[in-house]
Each structure stands twice: as C-alpha cells, then as structure tokens.
C-alpha cells in the first residue's frame, strides 16, 4: 500500500492460481465511529463509487459526516458480489444499507498483480473523482511509493540529528512523525470543503446543516491554505506550536488560517474540528495560543491580522466559544480566585 494526500493505492500480488475477490467493507466500526447509510454503484467493470455516513463519534462533533469515494482497478473484474447483513449477494450493480460490502471477482494466476485505488472526498463523488485524477491518475505504483517516501524524508529531514544509538534516532524521528499526524486535510484539490459549523442541538453530538464552501485561491489557482480536522488544541502551546514554527512554519500558518476560516463560517473558533464541524472538547479557547503564536513569529502572512484579532476577541467575550455571559462571568471569577490563591 502507498498513498497520496487523498488517494490510497494498493497492489495485490497472488501466489497461486485462484478465484480471488477484493473486499470493500462499507459497514461496521472504524476508528471509534460507525459506518452507516452506505450506498455503492458499479460504474463499469473496473470501478464503482458511493458514500457512507460516519456516525457515533466518541468525543462528539457532527452527528453525521458523509464520506464519498471512488474506487477503481487496473484490470476488469468478472462480476461484483456483495453482502447486506448476513445475506450474500451475487452479480450486483447497486447496493444500499447499514451493514453492506462489495467484492469484485477475479480469476488470477500465480504471480499476477491487481491494483486498486481509493479516492475520498468530504463533499461529493465528483470531487473524489477529481482528487483521483489530480493526485494519482496513472498506475505506476513504484513511482507513487517513491514520491511518498521522498515527501516524508523531506518533512522529517527538516530537523537533522546525529550521535547516540540508532534506536535513539528511530525514536526521535518516530516522535517527529507523530508531530505531523492527527491533523487531516478535509478540502479537495478543487478547494471545496465541508462546512458543518451551524450547530443545532446539544453538545457533544449535534445536528448540522451540510454546506459546501470553497477556499480562497492564489493567482496560480492553488488554494491559499488547507482546511484541517485536528485532534484538538489544548496544551499544544507547550509542544506542537513550537515545533511547527521551528521546522514546518507552513503547517502552523495553515492550521491557524483554517481555524480562522471555521470562525468566519460559523462564528466560533473550534477546539477540536471534525468533518467541518466541532467537537467542543475541553474548555476555554486553546486555538488562540496557536494563532497568536503564529502572528508573533511573523508567520501569519495570508490574512489580515486585524481580522484575526477581531475573531479572537469575539470568541473570548460572551457569546463566543467560552459561552454565555453567565458562563464567562463564572469562568472569570473562578480563574481570578485561583490566581489569588496562588499569590497568597
């Protein structure tokens, strides 16, 4: 397996002559969430497309985040089988349900390879297809693998260490790898992204209206920045914000700009954005530290700092992410009380 930003690329090698099937499971649990309301349609004898709803997030956020996909193979399959619940299905072209999957059928010989690509989008099947065409149009698996390795070597090579044992260096670079994980682009190559900031209902899981927005672009047609999910911002001022500013300043600026965009769309700075909405996990407004730090390092170049200040200020006043006037008053009195205790 290898990958681009929005496309997974698989190469299956068979060791003997056999009847083979390549299974795509569109139901069940994945990373603490559940796939439901899936639908899939065969496009031709080398591809199928569809979507599923991602629900039941442990830490909250939008009740339903839809993921769209396009899946294609480098060789035609004989037929497409599948299942719905415990019922096996043969020679299908469409399927819908909460516990479904599909399995294209192949007759393969020893040593034969079949390649498969999966492109995803949070906005539409059409954009998933555009992501595939833009990022991974060909079938040269080794070229994509080499490019992916080159990218990671470049990113991790921003910090160079020497000395110590090889185990120490492995641990160091593994930790750097972790620094760059946990945050995922949710915009397509076109700049389209999901907006679910208009929350209705109670936290943590809330109903939202799904809208598609488009990021601002530069003169060359590329997006000014990317929109991100993140595993939340509390305490990142002690570690991630510092490291990003030192080695990957473009990441720190992108993160700051995407958080400001969330606030422009829905009024509130997010604490832990997911699928274009927010989990509202933890308290206070920890993303303020990120944005202010980005500005103080001279990295906030693609937006008006005054706009950023206005957004931060509004979110620290009643009605912002800190809550109502009553909640902010309680928060302020509690904070002052703790400070006075420390001073005594």
PDB file of C-alpha atoms in Angstrom, residues 54-308:
ATOM      1  CA  UNK A  54     -19.685   8.286   9.650  1.00  0.00           C
ATOM      2  CA  UNK A  55     -21.598   8.471  12.961  1.00  0.00           C
ATOM      3  CA  UNK A  56     -21.260   7.952  16.711  1.00  0.00           C
ATOM      4  CA  UNK A  57     -18.028   9.829  17.372  1.00  0.00           C
ATOM      5  CA  UNK A  58     -16.847   9.151  20.919  1.00  0.00           C
ATOM      6  CA  UNK A  59     -15.712  12.724  21.554  1.00  0.00           C
ATOM      7  CA  UNK A  60     -18.604  14.466  19.836  1.00  0.00           C
ATOM      8  CA  UNK A  61     -18.972  16.640  16.763  1.00  0.00           C
ATOM      9  CA  UNK A  62     -21.476  16.496  13.912  1.00  0.00           C
ATOM     10  CA  UNK A  63     -23.868  13.553  14.191  1.00  0.00           C
ATOM     11  CA  UNK A  64     -23.339  12.586  10.558  1.00  0.00           C
ATOM     12  CA  UNK A  65     -20.215  13.136   8.472  1.00  0.00           C
ATOM     13  CA  UNK A  66     -20.586  11.725   4.975  1.00  0.00           C
ATOM     14  CA  UNK A  67     -17.552  10.309   3.169  1.00  0.00           C
ATOM     15  CA  UNK A  68     -17.683   9.988  -0.629  1.00  0.00           C
ATOM     16  CA  UNK A  69     -15.447   7.593  -2.542  1.00  0.00           C
ATOM     17  CA  UNK A  70     -14.419   6.440  -5.998  1.00  0.00           C
ATOM     18  CA  UNK A  71     -12.711   3.038  -6.310  1.00  0.00           C
ATOM     19  CA  UNK A  72     -11.010   1.850  -9.476  1.00  0.00           C
ATOM     20  CA  UNK A  73      -8.931  -1.160 -10.602  1.00  0.00           C
ATOM     21  CA  UNK A  74      -6.287  -1.567 -13.302  1.00  0.00           C
ATOM     22  CA  UNK A  75      -7.910  -4.803 -14.541  1.00  0.00           C
ATOM     23  CA  UNK A  76     -11.591  -5.540 -15.255  1.00  0.00           C
ATOM     24  CA  UNK A  77     -13.386  -7.784 -12.788  1.00  0.00           C
ATOM     25  CA  UNK A  78     -15.695 -10.620 -13.895  1.00  0.00           C
ATOM     26  CA  UNK A  79     -18.592  -9.567 -11.718  1.00  0.00           C
ATOM     27  CA  UNK A  80     -19.267  -7.790  -8.421  1.00  0.00           C
ATOM     28  CA  UNK A  81     -20.673  -9.717  -5.489  1.00  0.00           C
ATOM     29  CA  UNK A  82     -21.527  -8.346  -2.078  1.00  0.00           C
ATOM     30  CA  UNK A  83     -23.483  -8.689   1.141  1.00  0.00           C
ATOM     31  CA  UNK A  84     -26.172  -6.971   3.160  1.00  0.00           C
ATOM     32  CA  UNK A  85     -26.168  -8.014   6.795  1.00  0.00           C
ATOM     33  CA  UNK A  86     -25.748 -11.803   6.716  1.00  0.00           C
ATOM     34  CA  UNK A  87     -27.182 -12.167   3.221  1.00  0.00           C
ATOM     35  CA  UNK A  88     -24.702 -12.871   0.400  1.00  0.00           C
ATOM     36  CA  UNK A  89     -25.457 -11.303  -2.977  1.00  0.00           C
ATOM     37  CA  UNK A  90     -24.163 -12.205  -6.449  1.00  0.00           C
ATOM     38  CA  UNK A  91     -23.762 -10.196  -9.618  1.00  0.00           C
ATOM     39  CA  UNK A  92     -24.897  -6.856  -8.217  1.00  0.00           C
ATOM     40  CA  UNK A  93     -24.532  -3.348  -9.654  1.00  0.00           C
ATOM     41  CA  UNK A  94     -26.015  -1.266  -6.809  1.00  0.00           C
ATOM     42  CA  UNK A  95     -26.407  -1.706  -3.062  1.00  0.00           C
ATOM     43  CA  UNK A  96     -27.641   0.338  -0.083  1.00  0.00           C
ATOM     44  CA  UNK A  97     -27.769  -0.305   3.653  1.00  0.00           C
ATOM     45  CA  UNK A  98     -26.218  -0.048   7.102  1.00  0.00           C
ATOM     46  CA  UNK A  99     -24.135  -3.236   7.014  1.00  0.00           C
ATOM     47  CA  UNK A 100     -23.059  -3.813   3.453  1.00  0.00           C
ATOM     48  CA  UNK A 101     -19.991  -4.502   1.375  1.00  0.00           C
ATOM     49  CA  UNK A 102     -18.902  -5.363  -2.137  1.00  0.00           C
ATOM     50  CA  UNK A 103     -16.382  -7.806  -3.582  1.00  0.00           C
ATOM     51  CA  UNK A 104     -15.260  -7.661  -7.229  1.00  0.00           C
ATOM     52  CA  UNK A 105     -14.367 -11.165  -8.504  1.00  0.00           C
ATOM     53  CA  UNK A 106     -11.173 -12.131 -10.344  1.00  0.00           C
ATOM     54  CA  UNK A 107      -9.558 -15.253 -11.757  1.00  0.00           C
ATOM     55  CA  UNK A 108      -5.828 -14.820 -11.188  1.00  0.00           C
ATOM     56  CA  UNK A 109      -2.680 -16.781 -11.897  1.00  0.00           C
ATOM     57  CA  UNK A 110       0.379 -17.248  -9.699  1.00  0.00           C
ATOM     58  CA  UNK A 111       2.460 -14.050  -9.726  1.00  0.00           C
ATOM     59  CA  UNK A 112      -0.339 -11.925 -11.179  1.00  0.00           C
ATOM     60  CA  UNK A 113      -0.943  -8.471  -9.726  1.00  0.00           C
ATOM     61  CA  UNK A 114      -4.157  -6.472  -9.391  1.00  0.00           C
ATOM     62  CA  UNK A 115      -4.006  -2.800  -8.432  1.00  0.00           C
ATOM     63  CA  UNK A 116      -6.695  -0.763  -6.720  1.00  0.00           C
ATOM     64  CA  UNK A 117      -7.086   2.948  -5.914  1.00  0.00           C
ATOM     65  CA  UNK A 118      -9.498   4.565  -3.462  1.00  0.00           C
ATOM     66  CA  UNK A 119     -10.072   8.321  -3.646  1.00  0.00           C
ATOM     67  CA  UNK A 120     -12.164  10.076  -0.994  1.00  0.00           C
ATOM     68  CA  UNK A 121     -13.866  13.423  -0.545  1.00  0.00           C
ATOM     69  CA  UNK A 122     -15.919  15.017   2.240  1.00  0.00           C
ATOM     70  CA  UNK A 123     -18.018  16.942  -0.281  1.00  0.00           C
ATOM     71  CA  UNK A 124     -19.061  14.826  -3.299  1.00  0.00           C
ATOM     72  CA  UNK A 125     -18.376  11.826  -5.522  1.00  0.00           C
ATOM     73  CA  UNK A 126     -17.450  14.239  -8.302  1.00  0.00           C
ATOM     74  CA  UNK A 127     -14.751  15.799  -6.129  1.00  0.00           C
ATOM     75  CA  UNK A 128     -13.487  12.353  -5.107  1.00  0.00           C
ATOM     76  CA  UNK A 129     -13.039  11.620  -8.815  1.00  0.00           C
ATOM     77  CA  UNK A 130     -11.238  14.947  -9.330  1.00  0.00           C
ATOM     78  CA  UNK A 131      -8.941  14.132  -6.396  1.00  0.00           C
ATOM     79  CA  UNK A 132      -8.105  10.810  -8.055  1.00  0.00           C
ATOM     80  CA  UNK A 133      -7.415  12.391 -11.447  1.00  0.00           C
ATOM     81  CA  UNK A 134      -5.283  15.174  -9.980  1.00  0.00           C
ATOM     82  CA  UNK A 135      -3.221  13.186  -7.479  1.00  0.00           C
ATOM     83  CA  UNK A 136      -2.990   9.659  -8.856  1.00  0.00           C
ATOM     84  CA  UNK A 137      -4.118   9.347 -12.468  1.00  0.00           C
ATOM     85  CA  UNK A 138      -1.684   6.612 -13.528  1.00  0.00           C
ATOM     86  CA  UNK A 139      -0.900   3.071 -12.391  1.00  0.00           C
ATOM     87  CA  UNK A 140       2.822   3.327 -11.610  1.00  0.00           C
ATOM     88  CA  UNK A 141       2.746   2.058  -8.032  1.00  0.00           C
ATOM     89  CA  UNK A 142       6.521   2.347  -7.517  1.00  0.00           C
ATOM     90  CA  UNK A 143       6.533   5.979  -8.680  1.00  0.00           C
ATOM     91  CA  UNK A 144       3.822   6.948  -6.184  1.00  0.00           C
ATOM     92  CA  UNK A 145       5.585   4.995  -3.431  1.00  0.00           C
ATOM     93  CA  UNK A 146       8.890   6.749  -4.203  1.00  0.00           C
ATOM     94  CA  UNK A 147       7.234  10.162  -4.225  1.00  0.00           C
ATOM     95  CA  UNK A 148       5.537   9.460  -0.882  1.00  0.00           C
ATOM     96  CA  UNK A 149       8.861   8.367   0.621  1.00  0.00           C
ATOM     97  CA  UNK A 150      10.559  11.480  -0.760  1.00  0.00           C
ATOM     98  CA  UNK A 151       7.912  13.733   0.783  1.00  0.00           C
ATOM     99  CA  UNK A 152       8.245  12.121   4.220  1.00  0.00           C
ATOM    100  CA  UNK A 153      12.050  12.242   4.069  1.00  0.00           C
ATOM    101  CA  UNK A 154      11.861  15.942   3.205  1.00  0.00           C
ATOM    102  CA  UNK A 155       9.435  16.696   6.034  1.00  0.00           C
ATOM    103  CA  UNK A 156      11.267  14.659   8.655  1.00  0.00           C
ATOM    104  CA  UNK A 157      14.616  15.917   7.366  1.00  0.00           C
ATOM    105  CA  UNK A 158      13.762  19.470   8.444  1.00  0.00           C
ATOM    106  CA  UNK A 159      15.425  18.503  11.745  1.00  0.00           C
ATOM    107  CA  UNK A 160      18.766  16.686  11.469  1.00  0.00           C
ATOM    108  CA  UNK A 161      20.272  14.796  14.396  1.00  0.00           C
ATOM    109  CA  UNK A 162      23.457  12.785  14.842  1.00  0.00           C
ATOM    110  CA  UNK A 163      25.102  10.748  17.551  1.00  0.00           C
ATOM    111  CA  UNK A 164      23.590   8.330  20.027  1.00  0.00           C
ATOM    112  CA  UNK A 165      22.379   4.869  19.121  1.00  0.00           C
ATOM    113  CA  UNK A 166      20.269   4.051  16.094  1.00  0.00           C
ATOM    114  CA  UNK A 167      17.404   3.229  18.490  1.00  0.00           C
ATOM    115  CA  UNK A 168      17.556   6.801  19.781  1.00  0.00           C
ATOM    116  CA  UNK A 169      17.382   8.215  16.262  1.00  0.00           C
ATOM    117  CA  UNK A 170      14.470   5.920  15.399  1.00  0.00           C
ATOM    118  CA  UNK A 171      12.603   7.110  18.478  1.00  0.00           C
ATOM    119  CA  UNK A 172      13.351  10.748  17.662  1.00  0.00           C
ATOM    120  CA  UNK A 173      12.073  10.573  14.100  1.00  0.00           C
ATOM    121  CA  UNK A 174       9.086   8.464  15.128  1.00  0.00           C
ATOM    122  CA  UNK A 175       8.169  11.250  17.531  1.00  0.00           C
ATOM    123  CA  UNK A 176       8.539  13.820  14.735  1.00  0.00           C
ATOM    124  CA  UNK A 177       6.232  11.648  12.634  1.00  0.00           C
ATOM    125  CA  UNK A 178       3.673  11.821  15.451  1.00  0.00           C
ATOM    126  CA  UNK A 179       4.021  15.622  15.479  1.00  0.00           C
ATOM    127  CA  UNK A 180       2.806  15.632  11.866  1.00  0.00           C
ATOM    128  CA  UNK A 181      -0.087  13.218  12.444  1.00  0.00           C
ATOM    129  CA  UNK A 182      -3.518  13.764  13.958  1.00  0.00           C
ATOM    130  CA  UNK A 183      -4.408  16.587  11.572  1.00  0.00           C
ATOM    131  CA  UNK A 184      -6.015  15.747   8.239  1.00  0.00           C
ATOM    132  CA  UNK A 185      -6.920  17.839   5.200  1.00  0.00           C
ATOM    133  CA  UNK A 186     -10.666  17.945   4.609  1.00  0.00           C
ATOM    134  CA  UNK A 187     -10.625  20.067   1.444  1.00  0.00           C
ATOM    135  CA  UNK A 188     -10.500  18.672  -2.076  1.00  0.00           C
ATOM    136  CA  UNK A 189      -7.879  19.619  -4.664  1.00  0.00           C
ATOM    137  CA  UNK A 190     -10.526  21.985  -6.058  1.00  0.00           C
ATOM    138  CA  UNK A 191     -10.608  23.888  -2.747  1.00  0.00           C
ATOM    139  CA  UNK A 192     -14.107  22.673  -1.838  1.00  0.00           C
ATOM    140  CA  UNK A 193     -14.590  21.674   1.796  1.00  0.00           C
ATOM    141  CA  UNK A 194     -17.470  20.670   4.106  1.00  0.00           C
ATOM    142  CA  UNK A 195     -18.955  23.327   6.372  1.00  0.00           C
ATOM    143  CA  UNK A 196     -20.960  21.997   9.328  1.00  0.00           C
ATOM    144  CA  UNK A 197     -20.358  24.901  11.693  1.00  0.00           C
ATOM    145  CA  UNK A 198     -24.005  25.905  12.069  1.00  0.00           C
ATOM    146  CA  UNK A 199     -24.681  23.708  15.073  1.00  0.00           C
ATOM    147  CA  UNK A 200     -28.161  22.773  16.254  1.00  0.00           C
ATOM    148  CA  UNK A 201     -28.955  20.775  19.347  1.00  0.00           C
ATOM    149  CA  UNK A 202     -26.879  19.801  22.330  1.00  0.00           C
ATOM    150  CA  UNK A 203     -23.175  19.183  22.603  1.00  0.00           C
ATOM    151  CA  UNK A 204     -21.363  16.791  22.170  1.00  0.00           C
ATOM    152  CA  UNK A 205     -23.134  15.208  19.157  1.00  0.00           C
ATOM    153  CA  UNK A 206     -25.100  17.829  17.278  1.00  0.00           C
ATOM    154  CA  UNK A 207     -27.186  18.187  14.164  1.00  0.00           C
ATOM    155  CA  UNK A 208     -25.743  20.407  11.465  1.00  0.00           C
ATOM    156  CA  UNK A 209     -26.689  21.584   8.016  1.00  0.00           C
ATOM    157  CA  UNK A 210     -24.163  20.412   5.444  1.00  0.00           C
ATOM    158  CA  UNK A 211     -22.851  23.104   3.118  1.00  0.00           C
ATOM    159  CA  UNK A 212     -20.004  23.103   0.615  1.00  0.00           C
ATOM    160  CA  UNK A 213     -17.640  26.081   0.752  1.00  0.00           C
ATOM    161  CA  UNK A 214     -14.589  26.878  -1.374  1.00  0.00           C
ATOM    162  CA  UNK A 215     -11.239  28.138  -0.105  1.00  0.00           C
ATOM    163  CA  UNK A 216      -9.688  31.366  -1.409  1.00  0.00           C
ATOM    164  CA  UNK A 217      -7.082  30.818  -4.116  1.00  0.00           C
ATOM    165  CA  UNK A 218      -3.848  32.415  -5.226  1.00  0.00           C
ATOM    166  CA  UNK A 219      -3.085  33.767  -8.689  1.00  0.00           C
ATOM    167  CA  UNK A 220      -1.884  30.341  -9.897  1.00  0.00           C
ATOM    168  CA  UNK A 221      -5.216  28.743  -8.944  1.00  0.00           C
ATOM    169  CA  UNK A 222      -3.873  26.858  -5.913  1.00  0.00           C
ATOM    170  CA  UNK A 223      -5.589  27.236  -2.555  1.00  0.00           C
ATOM    171  CA  UNK A 224      -4.121  29.776  -0.150  1.00  0.00           C
ATOM    172  CA  UNK A 225      -4.264  27.209   2.645  1.00  0.00           C
ATOM    173  CA  UNK A 226      -5.824  23.858   3.502  1.00  0.00           C
ATOM    174  CA  UNK A 227      -8.718  23.131   5.854  1.00  0.00           C
ATOM    175  CA  UNK A 228      -7.975  20.612   8.602  1.00  0.00           C
ATOM    176  CA  UNK A 229      -9.513  18.294  11.110  1.00  0.00           C
ATOM    177  CA  UNK A 230      -7.411  18.086  14.259  1.00  0.00           C
ATOM    178  CA  UNK A 231      -7.255  16.066  17.444  1.00  0.00           C
ATOM    179  CA  UNK A 232      -7.823  19.333  19.366  1.00  0.00           C
ATOM    180  CA  UNK A 233      -5.575  22.119  20.640  1.00  0.00           C
ATOM    181  CA  UNK A 234      -5.306  22.032  24.411  1.00  0.00           C
ATOM    182  CA  UNK A 235      -1.685  22.288  25.662  1.00  0.00           C
ATOM    183  CA  UNK A 236      -0.224  22.435  22.128  1.00  0.00           C
ATOM    184  CA  UNK A 237       1.394  25.749  23.097  1.00  0.00           C
ATOM    185  CA  UNK A 238       3.989  23.690  25.006  1.00  0.00           C
ATOM    186  CA  UNK A 239       4.993  21.390  22.149  1.00  0.00           C
ATOM    187  CA  UNK A 240       3.341  21.255  18.714  1.00  0.00           C
ATOM    188  CA  UNK A 241       3.027  25.007  18.173  1.00  0.00           C
ATOM    189  CA  UNK A 242       6.714  25.465  18.985  1.00  0.00           C
ATOM    190  CA  UNK A 243       7.952  22.619  16.788  1.00  0.00           C
ATOM    191  CA  UNK A 244       5.779  23.591  13.832  1.00  0.00           C
ATOM    192  CA  UNK A 245       7.059  27.159  13.995  1.00  0.00           C
ATOM    193  CA  UNK A 246      10.664  25.971  14.037  1.00  0.00           C
ATOM    194  CA  UNK A 247      10.587  23.264  11.364  1.00  0.00           C
ATOM    195  CA  UNK A 248       7.284  23.441   9.493  1.00  0.00           C
ATOM    196  CA  UNK A 249       6.117  27.077   9.562  1.00  0.00           C
ATOM    197  CA  UNK A 250       3.771  26.433   6.614  1.00  0.00           C
ATOM    198  CA  UNK A 251       1.903  23.913   8.784  1.00  0.00           C
ATOM    199  CA  UNK A 252       1.490  26.407  11.617  1.00  0.00           C
ATOM    200  CA  UNK A 253       0.158  29.051   9.239  1.00  0.00           C
ATOM    201  CA  UNK A 254      -2.207  26.595   7.503  1.00  0.00           C
ATOM    202  CA  UNK A 255      -3.574  25.431  10.855  1.00  0.00           C
ATOM    203  CA  UNK A 256      -4.132  28.990  12.038  1.00  0.00           C
ATOM    204  CA  UNK A 257      -5.806  30.077   8.811  1.00  0.00           C
ATOM    205  CA  UNK A 258      -8.105  27.064   8.719  1.00  0.00           C
ATOM    206  CA  UNK A 259      -9.198  27.664  12.324  1.00  0.00           C
ATOM    207  CA  UNK A 260      -9.951  31.299  11.460  1.00  0.00           C
ATOM    208  CA  UNK A 261     -11.957  30.076   8.469  1.00  0.00           C
ATOM    209  CA  UNK A 262     -14.060  27.883  10.783  1.00  0.00           C
ATOM    210  CA  UNK A 263     -14.862  31.023  12.782  1.00  0.00           C
ATOM    211  CA  UNK A 264     -15.676  33.025   9.652  1.00  0.00           C
ATOM    212  CA  UNK A 265     -18.093  30.269   8.583  1.00  0.00           C
ATOM    213  CA  UNK A 266     -19.793  29.699  11.929  1.00  0.00           C
ATOM    214  CA  UNK A 267     -18.722  32.424  14.344  1.00  0.00           C
ATOM    215  CA  UNK A 268     -16.775  30.254  16.776  1.00  0.00           C
ATOM    216  CA  UNK A 269     -13.135  29.234  16.906  1.00  0.00           C
ATOM    217  CA  UNK A 270     -13.075  25.424  17.097  1.00  0.00           C
ATOM    218  CA  UNK A 271     -11.469  23.381  19.858  1.00  0.00           C
ATOM    219  CA  UNK A 272     -11.390  20.072  18.021  1.00  0.00           C
ATOM    220  CA  UNK A 273     -12.752  20.392  14.468  1.00  0.00           C
ATOM    221  CA  UNK A 274     -14.072  17.296  12.716  1.00  0.00           C
ATOM    222  CA  UNK A 275     -15.785  16.955   9.339  1.00  0.00           C
ATOM    223  CA  UNK A 276     -16.250  20.709   9.025  1.00  0.00           C
ATOM    224  CA  UNK A 277     -17.850  20.984  12.484  1.00  0.00           C
ATOM    225  CA  UNK A 278     -16.506  20.979  16.032  1.00  0.00           C
ATOM    226  CA  UNK A 279     -16.353  18.569  18.964  1.00  0.00           C
ATOM    227  CA  UNK A 280     -16.218  21.444  21.514  1.00  0.00           C
ATOM    228  CA  UNK A 281     -13.991  19.137  23.532  1.00  0.00           C
ATOM    229  CA  UNK A 282     -12.243  20.522  26.639  1.00  0.00           C
ATOM    230  CA  UNK A 283     -12.738  24.153  27.724  1.00  0.00           C
ATOM    231  CA  UNK A 284     -11.555  27.708  27.087  1.00  0.00           C
ATOM    232  CA  UNK A 285     -10.224  28.726  23.641  1.00  0.00           C
ATOM    233  CA  UNK A 286      -6.860  26.945  23.191  1.00  0.00           C
ATOM    234  CA  UNK A 287      -6.597  27.760  19.477  1.00  0.00           C
ATOM    235  CA  UNK A 288      -5.947  31.386  20.496  1.00  0.00           C
ATOM    236  CA  UNK A 289      -2.429  30.377  21.566  1.00  0.00           C
ATOM    237  CA  UNK A 290      -1.799  28.879  18.124  1.00  0.00           C
ATOM    238  CA  UNK A 291      -2.982  31.928  16.168  1.00  0.00           C
ATOM    239  CA  UNK A 292      -1.249  34.481  18.425  1.00  0.00           C
ATOM    240  CA  UNK A 293       1.970  32.462  18.320  1.00  0.00           C
ATOM    241  CA  UNK A 294       1.784  32.297  14.530  1.00  0.00           C
ATOM    242  CA  UNK A 295       1.412  36.082  14.362  1.00  0.00           C
ATOM    243  CA  UNK A 296       4.236  36.742  16.849  1.00  0.00           C
ATOM    244  CA  UNK A 297       6.596  34.563  14.785  1.00  0.00           C
ATOM    245  CA  UNK A 298       5.782  36.580  11.660  1.00  0.00           C
ATOM    246  CA  UNK A 299       4.090  33.602  10.017  1.00  0.00           C
ATOM    247  CA  UNK A 300       0.516  34.894   9.689  1.00  0.00           C
ATOM    248  CA  UNK A 301       1.029  36.283   6.179  1.00  0.00           C
ATOM    249  CA  UNK A 302      -2.061  35.230   4.207  1.00  0.00           C
ATOM    250  CA  UNK A 303      -4.730  37.058   6.192  1.00  0.00           C
ATOM    251  CA  UNK A 304      -5.321  40.433   7.843  1.00  0.00           C
ATOM    252  CA  UNK A 305      -4.004  40.276  11.449  1.00  0.00           C
ATOM    253  CA  UNK A 306      -6.743  42.741  12.463  1.00  0.00           C
ATOM    254  CA  UNK A 307      -9.376  40.258  11.279  1.00  0.00           C
ATOM    255  CA  UNK A 308      -7.668  37.530  13.302  1.00  0.00           C
TER     256      UNK A 308
END
